[in-house]
Amino acid sequence: MADLLRLRQEDRPDFAAVLHLALTTTDIHAALNPDPTGQATTRLRLRALGDADEIAATARAEYCTYLALRASAQPDQQPHPAAGRLLPTLAVLTPLIAAASAAVLLVLGYLLQLTGTEDTLPGSLVTAGWVLTLIAGCSACLAFAAMLRTAIHGGDGTEHEAGVQQARQNWQRALLDRGMLPHLRRCLREDPSLRPT
């Protein structure tokens, strides 16, 4: 659990965005505005970045919730790339190719039978045509079942992703209100070097 209290590297950009938002709030901006060089803002920003773990600890509960939701979402969000492209392609092409091949073989087989050919070829073509018709029907049913399953269960991933985004926003809000703003105000109040002349 101690590891969760430290701000992770992938969350540093969110921390920097919250810091930027805090620096633009009315009271902080007004306190830093008299400094035309912007050095006070730079010092304040660097100090906040240096105290990132301490500031992030003020929103520990929200951060832990966000990390837990994000970790549970990762397996669903990282499917195997080859499977993600190959299976839908096969699901669409297999019934089409099988149906087209079946139609060609059946037409040829029955035409040869009508011409009175005594060979085994017409019967073989007709048999192969009906087998391909069966394959086309089965693959079409499987593709329909897969699409139906995706439609039924696809919403769960979207809802979970929305939950992760909501947890992220909750963490950022708690970080801003309970951590960043009090920290910046305390730095402005206590450190004379951060007070613009």
C-alpha angles and dihedrals in degrees: 000000000000089000090059090059091063117083108249121231094243090056095053092092089056089049090051090049091052089048091052090050091049092051090055095052114116101253096041092045091048091051092050097038097086090063104088094186095059091225093125090055091048092050091047092049093049092048092050091049089050091052093045096125092048092049093045091053089069089068094041097133094050092044092051090049091050093048092049093050092045092050092051091050097052100080091053093047096052109060119168105277096220093050090047091059102031102050098054090046092052092045090057101036101042097066092043096049093042092049093048092047091047092052092050094047094046093049092048093045095050093044090053090048090051091053088058098243109176094205127106090240097090092051092047091050092050092048092048089048093054091046090053089048089055091048091050091051094047094046091048090052091049092049090050091049091050092050091048091050091050091050092050099043099029092083092062092066091048092049091047091050089051088051091052091050091048091050089050091052091047090052093048092049092049090046091053098043102037102027119020103039096045090046094051092045091050091049091051091048099045106033114067091193089065094053110095115233 
